[in-house]
Coordinates of C-alpha atoms in Angstrom, one line a residue:
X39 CA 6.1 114.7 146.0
X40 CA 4.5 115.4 142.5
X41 CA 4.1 112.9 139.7
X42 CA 5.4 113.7 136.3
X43 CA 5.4 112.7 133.0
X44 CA 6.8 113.8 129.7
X45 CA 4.8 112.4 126.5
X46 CA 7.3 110.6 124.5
X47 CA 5.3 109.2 121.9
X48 CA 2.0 110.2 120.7
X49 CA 0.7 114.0 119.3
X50 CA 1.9 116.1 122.4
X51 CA 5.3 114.6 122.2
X52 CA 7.6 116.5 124.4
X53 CA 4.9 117.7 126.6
X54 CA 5.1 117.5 130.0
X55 CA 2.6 117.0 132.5
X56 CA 2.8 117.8 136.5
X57 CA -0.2 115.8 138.6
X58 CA 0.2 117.2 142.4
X59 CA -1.7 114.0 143.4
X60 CA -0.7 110.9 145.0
X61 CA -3.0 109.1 142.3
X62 CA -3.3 109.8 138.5
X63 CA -6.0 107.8 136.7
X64 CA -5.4 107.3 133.0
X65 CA -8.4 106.4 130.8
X66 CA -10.7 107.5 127.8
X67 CA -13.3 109.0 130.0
X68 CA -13.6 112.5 131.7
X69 CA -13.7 111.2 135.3
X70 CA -10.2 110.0 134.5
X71 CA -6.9 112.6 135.5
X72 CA -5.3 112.3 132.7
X73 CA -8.2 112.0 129.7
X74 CA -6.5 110.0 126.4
X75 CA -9.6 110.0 122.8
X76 CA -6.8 107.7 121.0
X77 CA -7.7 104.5 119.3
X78 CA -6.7 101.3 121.8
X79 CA -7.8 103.7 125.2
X80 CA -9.8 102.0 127.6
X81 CA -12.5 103.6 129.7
X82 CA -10.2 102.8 133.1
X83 CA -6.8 101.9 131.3
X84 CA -3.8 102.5 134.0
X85 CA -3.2 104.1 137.2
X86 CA -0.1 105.5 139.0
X87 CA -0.1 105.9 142.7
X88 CA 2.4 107.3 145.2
X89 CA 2.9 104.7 148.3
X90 CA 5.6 105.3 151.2
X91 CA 7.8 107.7 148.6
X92 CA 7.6 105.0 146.0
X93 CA 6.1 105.4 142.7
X94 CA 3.9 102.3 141.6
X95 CA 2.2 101.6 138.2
X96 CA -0.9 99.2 137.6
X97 CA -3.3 98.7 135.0
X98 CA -6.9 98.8 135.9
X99 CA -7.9 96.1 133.3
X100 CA -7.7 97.7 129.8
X101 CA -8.6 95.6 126.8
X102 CA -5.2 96.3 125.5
X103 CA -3.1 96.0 128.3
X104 CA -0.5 98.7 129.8
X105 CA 3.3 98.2 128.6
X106 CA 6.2 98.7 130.7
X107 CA 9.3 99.5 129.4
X108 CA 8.1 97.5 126.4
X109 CA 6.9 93.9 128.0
X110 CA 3.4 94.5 128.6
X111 CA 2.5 95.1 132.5
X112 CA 1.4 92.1 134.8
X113 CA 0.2 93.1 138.2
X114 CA 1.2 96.1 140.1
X115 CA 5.5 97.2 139.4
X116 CA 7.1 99.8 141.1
X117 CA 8.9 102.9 138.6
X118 CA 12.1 104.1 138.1
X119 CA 13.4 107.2 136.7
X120 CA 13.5 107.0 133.3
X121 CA 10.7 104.2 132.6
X122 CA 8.7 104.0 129.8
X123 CA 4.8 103.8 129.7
X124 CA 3.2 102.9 127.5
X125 CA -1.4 103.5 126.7
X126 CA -2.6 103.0 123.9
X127 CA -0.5 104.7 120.7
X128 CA 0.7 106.8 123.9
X129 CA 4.5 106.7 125.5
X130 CA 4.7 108.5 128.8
X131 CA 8.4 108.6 130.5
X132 CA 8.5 108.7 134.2
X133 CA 10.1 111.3 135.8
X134 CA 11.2 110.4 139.6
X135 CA 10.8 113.4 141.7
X136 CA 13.2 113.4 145.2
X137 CA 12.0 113.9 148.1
X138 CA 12.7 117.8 149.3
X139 CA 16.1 118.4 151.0
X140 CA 18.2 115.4 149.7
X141 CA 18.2 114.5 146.1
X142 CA 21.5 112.3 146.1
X143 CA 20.9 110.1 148.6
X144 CA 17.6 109.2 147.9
X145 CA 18.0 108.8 144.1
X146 CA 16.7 105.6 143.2
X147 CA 19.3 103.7 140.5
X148 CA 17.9 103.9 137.3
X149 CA 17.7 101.4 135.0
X150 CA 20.3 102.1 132.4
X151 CA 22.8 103.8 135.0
X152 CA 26.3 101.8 134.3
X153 CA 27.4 98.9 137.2
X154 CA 30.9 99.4 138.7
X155 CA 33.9 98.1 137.0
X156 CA 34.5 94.4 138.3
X157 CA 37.2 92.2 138.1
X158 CA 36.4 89.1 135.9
X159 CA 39.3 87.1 137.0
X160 CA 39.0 87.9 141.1
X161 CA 34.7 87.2 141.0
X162 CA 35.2 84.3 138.8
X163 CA 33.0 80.9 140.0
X164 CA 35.5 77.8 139.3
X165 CA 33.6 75.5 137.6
X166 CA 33.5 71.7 138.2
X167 CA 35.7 70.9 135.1
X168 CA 38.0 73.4 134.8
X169 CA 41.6 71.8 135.1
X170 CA 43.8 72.7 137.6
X171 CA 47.0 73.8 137.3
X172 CA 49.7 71.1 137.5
X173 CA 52.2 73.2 139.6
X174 CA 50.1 74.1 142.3
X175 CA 51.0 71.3 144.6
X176 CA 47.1 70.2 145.2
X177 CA 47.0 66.2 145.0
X178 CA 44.4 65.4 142.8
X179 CA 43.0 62.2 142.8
X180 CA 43.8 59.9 139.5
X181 CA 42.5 60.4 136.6
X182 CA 41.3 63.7 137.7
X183 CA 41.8 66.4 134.3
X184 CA 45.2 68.8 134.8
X185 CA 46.1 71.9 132.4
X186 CA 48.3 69.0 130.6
X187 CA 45.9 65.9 131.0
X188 CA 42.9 67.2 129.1
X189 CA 39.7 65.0 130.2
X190 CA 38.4 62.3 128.5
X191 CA 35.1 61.8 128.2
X192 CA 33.6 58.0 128.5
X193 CA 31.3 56.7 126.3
X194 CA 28.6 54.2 127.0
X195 CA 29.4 50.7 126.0
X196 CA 27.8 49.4 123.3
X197 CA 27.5 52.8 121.9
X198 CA 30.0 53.4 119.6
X199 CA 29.0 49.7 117.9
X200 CA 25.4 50.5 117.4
X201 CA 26.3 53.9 115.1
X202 CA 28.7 51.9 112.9
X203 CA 26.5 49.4 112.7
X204 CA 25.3 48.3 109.3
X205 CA 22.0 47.3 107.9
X206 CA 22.6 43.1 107.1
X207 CA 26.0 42.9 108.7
X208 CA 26.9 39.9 110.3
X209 CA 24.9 38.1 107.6
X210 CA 26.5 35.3 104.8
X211 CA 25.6 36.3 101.1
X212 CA 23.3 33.3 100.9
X213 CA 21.3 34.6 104.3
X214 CA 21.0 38.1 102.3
X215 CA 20.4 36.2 98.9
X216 CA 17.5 34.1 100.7
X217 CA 15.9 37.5 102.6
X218 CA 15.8 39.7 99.5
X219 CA 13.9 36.8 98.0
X220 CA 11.1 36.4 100.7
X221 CA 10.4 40.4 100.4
X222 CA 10.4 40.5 96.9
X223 CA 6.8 37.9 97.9
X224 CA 4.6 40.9 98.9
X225 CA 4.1 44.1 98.0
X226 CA 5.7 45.6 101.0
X227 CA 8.8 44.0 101.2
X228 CA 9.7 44.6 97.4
X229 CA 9.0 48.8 99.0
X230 CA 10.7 48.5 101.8
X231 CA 13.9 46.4 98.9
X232 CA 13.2 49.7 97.0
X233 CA 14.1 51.7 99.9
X234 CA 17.6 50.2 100.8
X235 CA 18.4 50.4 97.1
X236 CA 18.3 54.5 97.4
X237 CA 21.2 56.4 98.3
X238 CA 20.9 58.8 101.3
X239 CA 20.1 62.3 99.3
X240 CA 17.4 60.4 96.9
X241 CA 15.6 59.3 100.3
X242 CA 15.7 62.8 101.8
X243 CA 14.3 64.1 98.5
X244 CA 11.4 61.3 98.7
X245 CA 10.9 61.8 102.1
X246 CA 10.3 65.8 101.5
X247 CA 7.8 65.2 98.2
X248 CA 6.0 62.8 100.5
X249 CA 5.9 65.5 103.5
X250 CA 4.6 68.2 101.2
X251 CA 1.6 65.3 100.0
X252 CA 0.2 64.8 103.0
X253 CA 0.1 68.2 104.4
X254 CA -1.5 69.5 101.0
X255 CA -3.9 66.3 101.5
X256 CA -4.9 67.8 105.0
X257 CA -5.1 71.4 103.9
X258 CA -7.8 70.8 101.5
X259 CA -9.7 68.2 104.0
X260 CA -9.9 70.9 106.5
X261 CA -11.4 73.4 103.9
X262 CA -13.9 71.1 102.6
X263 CA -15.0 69.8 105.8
X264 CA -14.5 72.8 108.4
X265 CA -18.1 74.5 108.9
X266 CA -18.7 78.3 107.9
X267 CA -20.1 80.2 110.8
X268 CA -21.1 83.4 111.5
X269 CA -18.3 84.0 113.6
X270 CA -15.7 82.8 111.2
X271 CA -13.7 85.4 110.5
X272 CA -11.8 86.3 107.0
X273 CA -8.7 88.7 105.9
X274 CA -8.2 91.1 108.5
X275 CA -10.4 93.2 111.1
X276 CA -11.9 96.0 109.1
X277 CA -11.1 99.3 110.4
X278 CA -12.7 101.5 108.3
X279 CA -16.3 102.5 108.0
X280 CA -17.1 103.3 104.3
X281 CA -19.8 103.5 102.0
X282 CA -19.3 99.6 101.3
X283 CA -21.6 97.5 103.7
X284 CA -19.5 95.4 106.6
X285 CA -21.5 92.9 107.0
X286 CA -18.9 91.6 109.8
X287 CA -19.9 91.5 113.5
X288 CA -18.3 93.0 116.3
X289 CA -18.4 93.4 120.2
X290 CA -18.1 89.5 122.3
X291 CA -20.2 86.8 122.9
X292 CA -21.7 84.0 121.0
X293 CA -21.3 84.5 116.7
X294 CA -19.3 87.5 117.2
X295 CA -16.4 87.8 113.9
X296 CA -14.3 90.1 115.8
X297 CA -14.2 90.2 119.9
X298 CA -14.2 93.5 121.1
X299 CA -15.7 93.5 124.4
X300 CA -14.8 97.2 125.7
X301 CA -15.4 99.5 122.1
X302 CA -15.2 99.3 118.6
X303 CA -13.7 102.1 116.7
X304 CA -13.8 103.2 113.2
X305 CA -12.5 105.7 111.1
X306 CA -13.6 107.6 107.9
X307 CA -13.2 111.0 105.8
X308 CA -15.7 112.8 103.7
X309 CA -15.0 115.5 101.6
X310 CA -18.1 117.9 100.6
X311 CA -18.4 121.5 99.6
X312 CA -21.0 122.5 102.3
X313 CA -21.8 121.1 105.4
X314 CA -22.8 117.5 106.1
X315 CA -24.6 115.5 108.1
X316 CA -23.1 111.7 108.6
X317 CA -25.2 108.9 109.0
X318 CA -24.5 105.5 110.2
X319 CA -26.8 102.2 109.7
X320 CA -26.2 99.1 111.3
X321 CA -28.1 96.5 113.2
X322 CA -27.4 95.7 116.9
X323 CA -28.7 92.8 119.5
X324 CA -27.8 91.8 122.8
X325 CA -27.9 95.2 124.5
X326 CA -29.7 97.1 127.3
X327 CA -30.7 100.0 127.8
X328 CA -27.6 102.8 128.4
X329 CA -25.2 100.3 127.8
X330 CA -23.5 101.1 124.3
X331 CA -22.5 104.4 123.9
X332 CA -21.8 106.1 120.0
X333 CA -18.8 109.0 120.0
X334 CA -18.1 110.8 116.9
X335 CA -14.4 112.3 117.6
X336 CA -14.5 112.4 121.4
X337 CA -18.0 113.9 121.9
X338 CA -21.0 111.5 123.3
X339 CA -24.0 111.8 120.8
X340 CA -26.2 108.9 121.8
X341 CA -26.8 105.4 122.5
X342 CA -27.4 102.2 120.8
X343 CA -30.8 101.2 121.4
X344 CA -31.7 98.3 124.1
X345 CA -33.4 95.3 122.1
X346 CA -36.8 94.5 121.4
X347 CA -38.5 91.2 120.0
X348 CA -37.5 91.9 116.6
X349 CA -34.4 93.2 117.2
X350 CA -32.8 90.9 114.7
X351 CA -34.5 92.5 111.7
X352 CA -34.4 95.6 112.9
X353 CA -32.3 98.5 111.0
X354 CA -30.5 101.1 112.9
X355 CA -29.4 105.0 112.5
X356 CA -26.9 107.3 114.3
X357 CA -26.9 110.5 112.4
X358 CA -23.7 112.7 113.3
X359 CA -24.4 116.4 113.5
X360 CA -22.1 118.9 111.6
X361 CA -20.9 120.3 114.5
X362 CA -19.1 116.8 115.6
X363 CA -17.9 115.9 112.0
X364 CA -14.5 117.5 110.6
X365 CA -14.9 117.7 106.5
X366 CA -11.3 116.9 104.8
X367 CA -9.8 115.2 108.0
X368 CA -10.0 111.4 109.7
X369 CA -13.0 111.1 112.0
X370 CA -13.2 108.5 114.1
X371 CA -16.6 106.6 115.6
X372 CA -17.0 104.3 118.8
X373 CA -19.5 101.9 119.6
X374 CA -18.1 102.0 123.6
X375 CA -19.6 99.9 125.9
X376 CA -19.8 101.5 129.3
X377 CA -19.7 98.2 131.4
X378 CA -16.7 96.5 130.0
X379 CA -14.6 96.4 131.9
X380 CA -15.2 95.7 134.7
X381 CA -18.0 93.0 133.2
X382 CA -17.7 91.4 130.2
X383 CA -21.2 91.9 128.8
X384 CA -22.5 90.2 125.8
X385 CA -23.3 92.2 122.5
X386 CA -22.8 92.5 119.2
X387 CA -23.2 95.0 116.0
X388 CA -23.1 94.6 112.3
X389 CA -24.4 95.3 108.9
X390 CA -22.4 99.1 109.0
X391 CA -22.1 101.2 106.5
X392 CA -21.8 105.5 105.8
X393 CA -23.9 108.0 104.2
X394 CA -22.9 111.3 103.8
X395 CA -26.0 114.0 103.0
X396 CA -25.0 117.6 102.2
X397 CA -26.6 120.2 104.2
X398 CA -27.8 123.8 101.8
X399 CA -26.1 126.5 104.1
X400 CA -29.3 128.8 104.5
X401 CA -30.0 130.3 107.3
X402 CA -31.5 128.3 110.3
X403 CA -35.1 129.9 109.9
X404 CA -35.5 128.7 106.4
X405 CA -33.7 125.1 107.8
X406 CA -36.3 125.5 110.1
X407 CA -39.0 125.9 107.7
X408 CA -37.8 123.3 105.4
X409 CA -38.0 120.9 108.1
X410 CA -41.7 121.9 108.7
X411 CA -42.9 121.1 105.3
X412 CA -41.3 117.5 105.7
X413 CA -43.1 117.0 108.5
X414 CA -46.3 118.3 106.7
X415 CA -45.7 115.6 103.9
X416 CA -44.8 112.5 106.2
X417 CA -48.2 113.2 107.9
X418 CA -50.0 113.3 104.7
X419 CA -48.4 110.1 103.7
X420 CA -49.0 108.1 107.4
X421 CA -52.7 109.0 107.0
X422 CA -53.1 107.4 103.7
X423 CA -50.5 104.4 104.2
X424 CA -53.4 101.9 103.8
X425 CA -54.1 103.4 100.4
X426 CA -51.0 103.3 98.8
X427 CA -48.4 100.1 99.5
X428 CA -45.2 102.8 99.4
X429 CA -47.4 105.6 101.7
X430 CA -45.9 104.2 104.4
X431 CA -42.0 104.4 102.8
X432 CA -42.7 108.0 101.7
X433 CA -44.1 109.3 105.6
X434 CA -40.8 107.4 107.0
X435 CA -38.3 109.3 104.3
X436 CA -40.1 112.9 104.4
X437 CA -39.7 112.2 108.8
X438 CA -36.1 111.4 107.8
X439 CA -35.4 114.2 105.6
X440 CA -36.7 116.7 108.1
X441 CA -34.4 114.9 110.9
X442 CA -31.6 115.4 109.0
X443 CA -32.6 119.3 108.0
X444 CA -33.2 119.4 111.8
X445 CA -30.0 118.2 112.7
X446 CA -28.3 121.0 110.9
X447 CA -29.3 123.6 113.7
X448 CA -27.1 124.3 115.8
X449 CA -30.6 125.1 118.5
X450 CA -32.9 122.3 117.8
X451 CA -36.6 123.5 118.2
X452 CA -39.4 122.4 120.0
X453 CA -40.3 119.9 117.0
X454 CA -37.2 118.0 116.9
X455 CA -38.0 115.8 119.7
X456 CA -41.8 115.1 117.6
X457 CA -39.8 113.9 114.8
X458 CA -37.9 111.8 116.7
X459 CA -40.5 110.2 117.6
X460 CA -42.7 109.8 114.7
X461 CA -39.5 108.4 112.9
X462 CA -39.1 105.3 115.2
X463 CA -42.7 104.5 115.1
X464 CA -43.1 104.7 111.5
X465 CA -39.3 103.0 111.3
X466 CA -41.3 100.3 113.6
X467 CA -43.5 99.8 111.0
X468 CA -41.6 99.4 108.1
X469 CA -39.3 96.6 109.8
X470 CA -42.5 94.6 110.8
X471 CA -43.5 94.6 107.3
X472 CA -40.6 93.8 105.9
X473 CA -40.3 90.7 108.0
X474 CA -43.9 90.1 107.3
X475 CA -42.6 90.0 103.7
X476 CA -39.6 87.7 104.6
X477 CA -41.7 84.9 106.1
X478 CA -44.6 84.7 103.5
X479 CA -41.4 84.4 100.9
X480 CA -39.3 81.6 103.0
X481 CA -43.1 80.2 103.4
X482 CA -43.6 79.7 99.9
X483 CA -40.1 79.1 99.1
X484 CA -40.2 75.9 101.7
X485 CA -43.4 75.0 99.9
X486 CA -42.0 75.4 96.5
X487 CA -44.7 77.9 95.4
X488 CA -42.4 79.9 93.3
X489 CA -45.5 82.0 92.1
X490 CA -46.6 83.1 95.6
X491 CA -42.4 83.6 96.0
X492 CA -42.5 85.9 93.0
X493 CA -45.5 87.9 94.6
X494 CA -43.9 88.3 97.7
X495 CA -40.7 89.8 96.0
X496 CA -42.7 91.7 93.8
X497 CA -44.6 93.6 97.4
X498 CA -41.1 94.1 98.8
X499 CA -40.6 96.3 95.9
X500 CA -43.7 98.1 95.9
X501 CA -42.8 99.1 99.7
X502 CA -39.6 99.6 99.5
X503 CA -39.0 101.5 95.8
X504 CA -35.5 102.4 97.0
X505 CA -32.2 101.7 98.7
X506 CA -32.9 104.2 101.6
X507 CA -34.5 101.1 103.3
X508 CA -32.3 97.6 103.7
X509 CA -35.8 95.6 102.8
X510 CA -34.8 96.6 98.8
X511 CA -32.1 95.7 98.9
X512 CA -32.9 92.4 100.6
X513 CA -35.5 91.8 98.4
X514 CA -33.0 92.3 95.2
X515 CA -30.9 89.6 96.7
X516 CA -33.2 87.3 97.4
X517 CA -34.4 87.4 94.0
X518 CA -30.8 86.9 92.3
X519 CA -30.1 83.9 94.8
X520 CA -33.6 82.3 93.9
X521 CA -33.3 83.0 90.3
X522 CA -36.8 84.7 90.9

């Protein structure tokens, strides 16, 4: 017995798909049987299995659940013909498949088929109080409610009193006279004399004003006094990855603004008249070695790196090839963390943000050569870094610029792997000297040496002359909050 499916929602709608299995594995990944690249896919998200010529659905612990005929699916639930399916932005619709030889009496019911015609009057519980019929001889006992005795229902003694009850009754004018003159003594009373005085629609308009005082007093309490973390999210998850820095956090654990523990994705569109390169900055912590996958459209193109000391100041790169990136259309890119689920792993990125660089469509030996004379100039530049305070800025961008030229071949040579390299150590560099720079200004900013504050600024500049590197732009905003 086959399993199908027919794609009811999703970019393949109306497709249907035949799985000769007893087992179909749905997930993002290829090991999966049926392989879904849409936004809200897990890595493991569902799996249908065929048990004792029944059809049974479970999900395999997806970050966004699997949804059943609309609820969303708890535990392990046997299908019907007809049911809906739902992964991700994807609707499958179960086809049930009889067994060979005998498709009517097999056929399980589905769930819209129509119920029999019944009887209301013939299946009809009697209820406790329905009268009976006077003329049907049964001797009821008295008082019991007949089709011309309606019931009557008994009320509580003392109730009816208490509701007509007035405030003061029972009291003599000279009782009431005496009372409104011993709360007219304190401030209270002559309140709570106010009170009575009001008719009924003046104290529901007094009791509303009041209402809205007290909850506007406790709104701006709790914005006053409710502490700012880095966690504390504001305005909705961003979606997008832009030009714009996010300086949001994302993945799960401790400070995290927005909990994604299985993948974040993103999406973005360039538009260039030649070929691009797209590169991606952001900072990461909290992750190991092969644990955080990056996918640019579906294709695998490398891995967050694992941690180090100074991990927290440390600025990251992805650089998307050409061949991945699809110029006029929505791309998407996923930071996919390859051990949740089944774990639930700690880590976190942040600090994202685009860049686009244009690519000169030559041919790939003069690419090639181009890339060469980078090199050549970034080695000029490391060997005299002591000399000059940017020397060691200008050897990380010419490295940079020939890893992007590089990345525009479509067969990397023998040197890409050496500029690889030489980028991370001279990146490696340039991040301990910026957060060299970072504690000799908090050092003199704690000692309120704003000359020695200055001077550190001042260096930042020197050795960072432009945005290409976060530390100038750090250095810029340190300066405008310090008034420096």
């Amino acid at each position: 017995m086959p399993i199908l499916l027919t794609i009811t929602q999703g970019l393949q709608t109306g497709r249907e798909l035949t799985f000769e299995s007893a087992e179909v594995n749905i997930g993002r990944t290829s090991e999966n049987d049926l392989v879904l690249h849409d936004h809200g896919v897990s890595r493991q998200h569902a799996r249908i299995v065929l048990r004792d010529d029944k059809y049974y659905v479970a999900d395999m612990g997806s970050s966004n659940g699997t949804v059943l005929n609309g609820s969303l699916l708890s535990g392990e639930q046997q299908l019907r013909d007809g049911d809906k399916i739902g992964v991700g932005p994807v609707e499958f619709t179960f086809v049930w498949v009889p067994p060979e030889g005998d498709e009517d009496a097999t056929r399980p019911i589905r769930r819209g088929d129509p119920l029999p015609p019944v009887d209301p009057d013939a299946t009809r519980p009697i209820r406790l109080n329905d009268p009976v019929p006077a003329a049907s001889g049964i001797v009821l006992p008295e008082g019991f409610p007949t089709a011309q005795q309606p019931a009557v229902v008994p009320v509580r003694p003392g109730t009816a009193a208490v509701a007509r009850a007035e405030p003061g009754e029972g009291l003599s004018a000279a009782d009431r006279a005496r009372r409104r003159r011993e709360l007219s003594n304190s401030p209270a009373g002559r309140l709570l004399l106010w009170w009575g005085q009001l008719s009924t629609p003046a104290r529901l308009g007094v009791g509303a004003v009041g209402s809205g005082l007290v909850l506007a007093l406790v709104g701006v309490l709790a914005v006053i006094f409710m502490p700012v973390g880095e966690g504390r999210a504001s305005g909705a998850e961003p979606q997008d990855l832009t030009f714009e820095l996010i300086s949001d956090s994302f993945g799960v654990g401790e400070g995290v603004t927005w909990e994604n523990p299985d993948h974040k994705s993103f999406a973005f569109e360039f538009v260039t008249p030649t070929r691009a390169v797209a590169v991606v900055h952001y900072m990461a912590s909290g992750i190991s070695k092969e644990e955080v996958s990056l996918v640019v459209n579906g294709v695998d193109v490398g891995w967050v790196p694992p941690d180090v000391n100074a991990s927290t100041e440390r600025g990251l790169e992805q650089i998307l090839p050409p061949s991945a990136l699809k110029r006029g259309e929505l791309n998407s890119f996923v930071f996919d963390n390859v051990r949740n689920p089944p774990g639930r792993e700690t880590w976190r990125v942040w600090n994202l943000r685009l860049e686009i660089i244009p690519v000169p469509e030559l041919p790939q030996e003069e690419l090639l050569a181009k890339a060469r004379q980078y090199v050549s100039a970034a080695a000029r530049f490391y060997e005299t870094r002591d000399v000059g305070a940017e020397n060691l800025f200008k050897a990380w961008q010419q490295y940079r610029f020939a890893w992007v030229t590089l990345e525009a071949l479509d067969t990397k040579p023998d040197i890409y792997q050496d500029v690889r390299f030489q980028l991370g150590q001279v990146a490696a560099e340039l991040d301990h000297k910026c957060s060299q720079l970072m504690l000799d200004f908090q050092r003199s900013v704690q000692y309120r040496n704003a000359r020695t504050a200055r001077a550190a600024l001042q260096e930042m500049g020197r050795r960072f002359p432009t945005a290409e590197h976060r530390c100038h732009n750090l250095g810029l905003q340190l300066a405008y909050e310090h008034e420096l």
